[in-house]
GROMACS .gro file of C-alpha atoms in nm:
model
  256
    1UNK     CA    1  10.077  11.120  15.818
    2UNK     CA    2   9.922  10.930  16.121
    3UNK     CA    3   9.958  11.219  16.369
    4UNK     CA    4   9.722  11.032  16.629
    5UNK     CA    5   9.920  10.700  16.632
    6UNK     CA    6  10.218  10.877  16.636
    7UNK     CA    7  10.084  11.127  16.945
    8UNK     CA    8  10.008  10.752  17.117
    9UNK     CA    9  10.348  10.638  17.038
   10UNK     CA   10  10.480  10.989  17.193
   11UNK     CA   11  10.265  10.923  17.485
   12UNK     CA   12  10.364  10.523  17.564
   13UNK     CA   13  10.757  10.679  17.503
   14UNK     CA   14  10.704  10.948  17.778
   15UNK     CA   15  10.533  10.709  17.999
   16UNK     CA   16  10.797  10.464  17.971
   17UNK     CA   17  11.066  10.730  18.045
   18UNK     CA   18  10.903  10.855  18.375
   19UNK     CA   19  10.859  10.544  18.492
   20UNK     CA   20  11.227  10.414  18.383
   21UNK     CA   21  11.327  10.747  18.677
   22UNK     CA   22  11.106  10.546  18.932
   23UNK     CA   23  10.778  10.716  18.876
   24UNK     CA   24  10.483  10.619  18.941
   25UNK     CA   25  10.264  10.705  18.617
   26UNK     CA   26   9.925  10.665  18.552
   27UNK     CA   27   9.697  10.806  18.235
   28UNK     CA   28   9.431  11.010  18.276
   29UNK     CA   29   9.098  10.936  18.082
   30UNK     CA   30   8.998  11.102  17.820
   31UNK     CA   31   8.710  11.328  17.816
   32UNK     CA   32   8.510  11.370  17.519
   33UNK     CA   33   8.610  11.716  17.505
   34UNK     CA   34   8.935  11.636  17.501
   35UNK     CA   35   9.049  11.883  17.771
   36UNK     CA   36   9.149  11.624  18.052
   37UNK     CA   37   9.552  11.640  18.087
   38UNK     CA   38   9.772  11.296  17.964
   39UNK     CA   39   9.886  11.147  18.321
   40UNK     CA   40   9.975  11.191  18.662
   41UNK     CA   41  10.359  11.118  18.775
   42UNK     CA   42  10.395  11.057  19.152
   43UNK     CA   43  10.692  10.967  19.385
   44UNK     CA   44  10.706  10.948  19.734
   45UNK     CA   45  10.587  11.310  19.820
   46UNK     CA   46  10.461  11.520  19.513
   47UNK     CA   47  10.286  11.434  19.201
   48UNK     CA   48  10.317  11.616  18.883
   49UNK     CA   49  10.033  11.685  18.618
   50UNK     CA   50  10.138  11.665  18.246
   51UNK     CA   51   9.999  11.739  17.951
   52UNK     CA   52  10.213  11.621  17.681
   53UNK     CA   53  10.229  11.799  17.330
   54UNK     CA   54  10.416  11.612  17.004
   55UNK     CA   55  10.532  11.900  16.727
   56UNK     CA   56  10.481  11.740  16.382
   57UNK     CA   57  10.630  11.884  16.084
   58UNK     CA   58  10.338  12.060  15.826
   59UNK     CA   59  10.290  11.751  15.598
   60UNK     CA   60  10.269  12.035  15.309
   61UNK     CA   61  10.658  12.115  15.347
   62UNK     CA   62  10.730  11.716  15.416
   63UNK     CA   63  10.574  11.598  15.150
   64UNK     CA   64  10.786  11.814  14.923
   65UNK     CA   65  11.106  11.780  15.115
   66UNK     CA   66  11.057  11.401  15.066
   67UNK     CA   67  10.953  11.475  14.683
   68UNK     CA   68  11.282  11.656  14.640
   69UNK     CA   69  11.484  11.428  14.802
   70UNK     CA   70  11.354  11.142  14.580
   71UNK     CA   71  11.429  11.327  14.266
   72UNK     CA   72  11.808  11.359  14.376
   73UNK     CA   73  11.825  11.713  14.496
   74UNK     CA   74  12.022  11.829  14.811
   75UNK     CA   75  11.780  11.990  15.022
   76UNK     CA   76  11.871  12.273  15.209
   77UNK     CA   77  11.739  12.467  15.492
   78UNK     CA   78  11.813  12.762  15.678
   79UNK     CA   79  11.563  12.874  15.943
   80UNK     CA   80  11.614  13.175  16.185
   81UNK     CA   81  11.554  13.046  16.576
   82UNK     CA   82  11.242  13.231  16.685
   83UNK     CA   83  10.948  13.263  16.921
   84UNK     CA   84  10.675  13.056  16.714
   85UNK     CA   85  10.308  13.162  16.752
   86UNK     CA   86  10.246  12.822  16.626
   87UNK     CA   87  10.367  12.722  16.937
   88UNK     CA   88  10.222  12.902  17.195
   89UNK     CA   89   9.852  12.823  17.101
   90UNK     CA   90   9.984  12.495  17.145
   91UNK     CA   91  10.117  12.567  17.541
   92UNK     CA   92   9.834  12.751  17.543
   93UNK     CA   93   9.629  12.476  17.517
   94UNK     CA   94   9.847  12.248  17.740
   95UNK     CA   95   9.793  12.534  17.999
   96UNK     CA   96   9.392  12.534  17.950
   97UNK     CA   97   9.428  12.121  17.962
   98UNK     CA   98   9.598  12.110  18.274
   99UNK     CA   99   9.390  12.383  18.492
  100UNK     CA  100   9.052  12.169  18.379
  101UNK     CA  101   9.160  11.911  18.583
  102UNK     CA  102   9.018  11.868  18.915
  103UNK     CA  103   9.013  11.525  19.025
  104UNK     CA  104   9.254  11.552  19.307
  105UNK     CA  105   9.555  11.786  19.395
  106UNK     CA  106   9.895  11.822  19.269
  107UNK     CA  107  10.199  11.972  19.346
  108UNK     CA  108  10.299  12.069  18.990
  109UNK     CA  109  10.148  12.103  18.667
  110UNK     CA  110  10.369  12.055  18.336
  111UNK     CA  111  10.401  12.072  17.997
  112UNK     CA  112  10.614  11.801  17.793
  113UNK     CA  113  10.700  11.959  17.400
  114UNK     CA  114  10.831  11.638  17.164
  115UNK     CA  115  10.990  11.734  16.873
  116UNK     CA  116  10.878  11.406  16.637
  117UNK     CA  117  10.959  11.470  16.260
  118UNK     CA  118  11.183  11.543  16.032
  119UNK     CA  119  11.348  11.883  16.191
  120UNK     CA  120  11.317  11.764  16.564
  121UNK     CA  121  11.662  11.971  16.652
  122UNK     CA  122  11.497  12.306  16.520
  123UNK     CA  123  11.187  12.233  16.705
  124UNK     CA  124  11.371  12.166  17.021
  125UNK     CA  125  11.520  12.524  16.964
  126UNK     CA  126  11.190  12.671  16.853
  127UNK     CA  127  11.052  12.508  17.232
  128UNK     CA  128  11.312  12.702  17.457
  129UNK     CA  129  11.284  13.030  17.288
  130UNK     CA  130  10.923  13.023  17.315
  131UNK     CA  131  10.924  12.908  17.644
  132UNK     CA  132  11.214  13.171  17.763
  133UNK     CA  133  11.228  13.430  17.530
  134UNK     CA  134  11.554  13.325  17.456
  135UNK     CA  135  11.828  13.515  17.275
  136UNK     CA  136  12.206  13.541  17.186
  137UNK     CA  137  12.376  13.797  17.306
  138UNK     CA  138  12.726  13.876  17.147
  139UNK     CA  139  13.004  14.104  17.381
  140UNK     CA  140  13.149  14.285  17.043
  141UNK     CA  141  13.489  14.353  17.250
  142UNK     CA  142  13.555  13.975  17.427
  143UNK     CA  143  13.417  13.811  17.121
  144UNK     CA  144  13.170  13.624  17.381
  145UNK     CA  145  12.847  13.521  17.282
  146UNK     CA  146  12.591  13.416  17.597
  147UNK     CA  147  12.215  13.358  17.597
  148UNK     CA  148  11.944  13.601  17.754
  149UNK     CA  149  11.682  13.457  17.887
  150UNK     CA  150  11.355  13.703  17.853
  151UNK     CA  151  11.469  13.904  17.615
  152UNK     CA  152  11.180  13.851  17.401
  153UNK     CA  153  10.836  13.759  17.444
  154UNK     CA  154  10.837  13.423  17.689
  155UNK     CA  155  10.522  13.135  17.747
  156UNK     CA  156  10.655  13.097  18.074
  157UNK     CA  157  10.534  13.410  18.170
  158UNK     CA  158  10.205  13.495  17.997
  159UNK     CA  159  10.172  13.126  18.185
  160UNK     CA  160  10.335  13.178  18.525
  161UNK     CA  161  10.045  13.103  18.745
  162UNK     CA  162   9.911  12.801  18.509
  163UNK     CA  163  10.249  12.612  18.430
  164UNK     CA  164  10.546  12.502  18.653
  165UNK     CA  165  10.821  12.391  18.417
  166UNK     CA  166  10.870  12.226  18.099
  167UNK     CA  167  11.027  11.879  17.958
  168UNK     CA  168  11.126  11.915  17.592
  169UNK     CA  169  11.283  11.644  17.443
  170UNK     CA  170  11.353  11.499  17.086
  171UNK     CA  171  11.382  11.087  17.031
  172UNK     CA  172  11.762  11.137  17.166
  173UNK     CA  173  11.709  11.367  17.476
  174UNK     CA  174  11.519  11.597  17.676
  175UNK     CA  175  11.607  11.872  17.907
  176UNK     CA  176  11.370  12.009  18.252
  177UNK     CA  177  11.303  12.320  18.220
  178UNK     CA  178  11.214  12.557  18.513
  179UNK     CA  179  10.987  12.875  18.506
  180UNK     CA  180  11.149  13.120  18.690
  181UNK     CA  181  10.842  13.297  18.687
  182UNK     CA  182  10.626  13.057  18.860
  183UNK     CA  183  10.578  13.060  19.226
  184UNK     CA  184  10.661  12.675  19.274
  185UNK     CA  185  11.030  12.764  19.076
  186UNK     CA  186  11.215  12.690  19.448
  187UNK     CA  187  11.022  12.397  19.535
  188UNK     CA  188  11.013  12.251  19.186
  189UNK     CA  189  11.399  12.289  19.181
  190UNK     CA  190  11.457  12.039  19.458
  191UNK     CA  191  11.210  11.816  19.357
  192UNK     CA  192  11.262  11.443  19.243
  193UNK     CA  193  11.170  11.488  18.885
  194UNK     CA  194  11.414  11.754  18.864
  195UNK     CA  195  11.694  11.587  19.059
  196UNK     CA  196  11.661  11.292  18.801
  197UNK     CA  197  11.737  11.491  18.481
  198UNK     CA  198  12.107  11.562  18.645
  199UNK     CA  199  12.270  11.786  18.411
  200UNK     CA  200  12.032  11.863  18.157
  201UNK     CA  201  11.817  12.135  18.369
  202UNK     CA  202  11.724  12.485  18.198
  203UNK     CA  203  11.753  12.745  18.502
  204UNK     CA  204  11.802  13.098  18.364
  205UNK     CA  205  11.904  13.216  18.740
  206UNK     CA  206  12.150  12.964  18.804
  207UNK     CA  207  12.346  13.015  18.498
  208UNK     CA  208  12.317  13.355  18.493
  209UNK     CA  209  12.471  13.336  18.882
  210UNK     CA  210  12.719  13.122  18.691
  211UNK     CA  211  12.826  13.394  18.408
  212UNK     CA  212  12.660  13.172  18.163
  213UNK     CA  213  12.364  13.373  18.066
  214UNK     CA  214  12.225  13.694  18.103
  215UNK     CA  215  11.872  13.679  18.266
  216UNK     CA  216  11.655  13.976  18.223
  217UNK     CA  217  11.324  13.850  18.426
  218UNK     CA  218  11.358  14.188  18.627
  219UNK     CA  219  11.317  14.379  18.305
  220UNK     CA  220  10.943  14.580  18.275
  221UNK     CA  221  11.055  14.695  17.889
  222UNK     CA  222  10.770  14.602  17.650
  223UNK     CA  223  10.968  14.353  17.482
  224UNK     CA  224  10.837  14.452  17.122
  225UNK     CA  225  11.074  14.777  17.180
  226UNK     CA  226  11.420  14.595  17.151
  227UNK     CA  227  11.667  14.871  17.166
  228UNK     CA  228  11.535  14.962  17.506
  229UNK     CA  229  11.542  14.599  17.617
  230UNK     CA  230  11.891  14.592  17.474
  231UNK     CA  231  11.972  14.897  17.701
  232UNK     CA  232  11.875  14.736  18.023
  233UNK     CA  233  12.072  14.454  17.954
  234UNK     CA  234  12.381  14.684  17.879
  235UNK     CA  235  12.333  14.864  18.205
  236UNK     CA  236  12.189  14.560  18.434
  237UNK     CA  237  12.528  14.380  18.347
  238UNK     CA  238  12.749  14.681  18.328
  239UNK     CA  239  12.853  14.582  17.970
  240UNK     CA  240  12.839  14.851  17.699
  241UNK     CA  241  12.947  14.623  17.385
  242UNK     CA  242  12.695  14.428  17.341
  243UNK     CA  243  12.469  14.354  17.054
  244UNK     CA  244  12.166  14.067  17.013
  245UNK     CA  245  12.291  13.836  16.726
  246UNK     CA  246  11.999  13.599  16.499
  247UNK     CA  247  12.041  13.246  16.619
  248UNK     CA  248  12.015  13.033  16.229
  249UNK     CA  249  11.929  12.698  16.178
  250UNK     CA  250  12.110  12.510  15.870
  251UNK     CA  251  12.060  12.150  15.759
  252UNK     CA  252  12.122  11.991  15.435
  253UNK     CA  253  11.998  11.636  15.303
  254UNK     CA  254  12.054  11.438  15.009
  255UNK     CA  255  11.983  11.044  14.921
  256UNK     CA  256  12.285  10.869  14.840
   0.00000   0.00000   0.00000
């Protein structure tokens, strides 16, 4: 697997698509110690440094996906939703990236996660519940499942003072994702960039304003001790039936 042409292709595709919204976009050299950011998006009053990172699939597991396919087999997969350490060395090291550069100011500094591969819905998963800490939780009386934001361990904010928002998007869509935790969150929320991606925004205090989500940023619980997490979202939202339900990835192949 060519993961450096395809990372090109990734970057030429992003480029494309922030100019397409009426950005102006221009790529950043690269240093020999490859820590300079990808490019620079401007419109008429901000800009907006981005770093972009492409998830590839480990050419171990493709390799024998592709093997069993080939022999006739239905390949089957079933993958619990989860924060990936994998990851977050790799925001990580979009976050390092993007505070090395100082060749002029920006407004807002970004992180774009492409899913490119064979499982690009699972990684697109895998992005927000690293990002947010993400979670289902189920209400066992009203039968209502809703997502928590926070509940778990979240990138955006072990990052909050190195990365503004997110764009995570797959070869058929993306979503803008805002840290809540950041102290641009207002002013990135009426921005252009944001404006442009319409409906497909992640903001954990809007929809939780909405009864959509529950959104726990408020909570000081070490999120390694769950049932007292679990309690403070039970009190916080007045709700006593609730319980936090494994979010499961299935997907099944076969050549025909």
């Amino acid at each position: 697997m060519d993961t450096e042409k395809l990372t090109k292709l990734d970057e030429e595709f992003a480029c494309n698509e922030l100019s397409l919204m009426g950005f102006n976009v221009r790529k950043i050299k690269r240093l020999e110690d490859d820590e300079s950011p990808d490019f620079i998006a401007k419109d008429d009053f901000v800009s907006y440094l981005i770093e972009l990172k492409s998830k590839f699939p480990e050419f171990e597991k493709l390799q024998d996906r592709n093997e069993r396919l080939n022999g006739g087999e239905i390949v089957e997969e079933e993958t619990v939703v989860r924060y990936e350490n994998t990851l977050s060395g790799i925001i990580k090291k979009a976050a390092s990236q993007l505070n090395s550069y100082t060749e002029e100011q920006v407004a807002y500094k970004l992180v774009w996660l492409h899913a490119q591969g064979c499982l690009p819905d699972l990684q697109y998963k895998q992005f927000e519940v690293t990002l947010y800490g993400k979670a289902d939780i189920a209400n066992l009386v009203t039968h209502q499942v809703k997502p928590c934001y926070y509940y778990k361990a979240s990138d955006f904010y072990y990052r909050r003072t190195e990365i503004d928002g997110a764009i995570i998007s797959t070869s058929k869509g993306g979503k803008f994702c805002l840290n809540t935790f950041s102290q641009k969150y207002s002013a990135l929320k009426k921005s252009m960039l944001c404006a442009k991606f319409g409906s497909a925004v992640c903001d954990p205090v809007e929809e939780d304003l909405q009864g959509k989500a529950y959104n726990i940023s408020d909570c000081n619980e070490n999120r390694k001790q769950e049932p007292r997490v679990l309690k403070f979202v039970k009190e916080k939202y007045n709700q006593r039936h609730l319980t936090k339900m494994d979010s499961y990835h299935y997907r099944a192949e076969v050549i025909i």
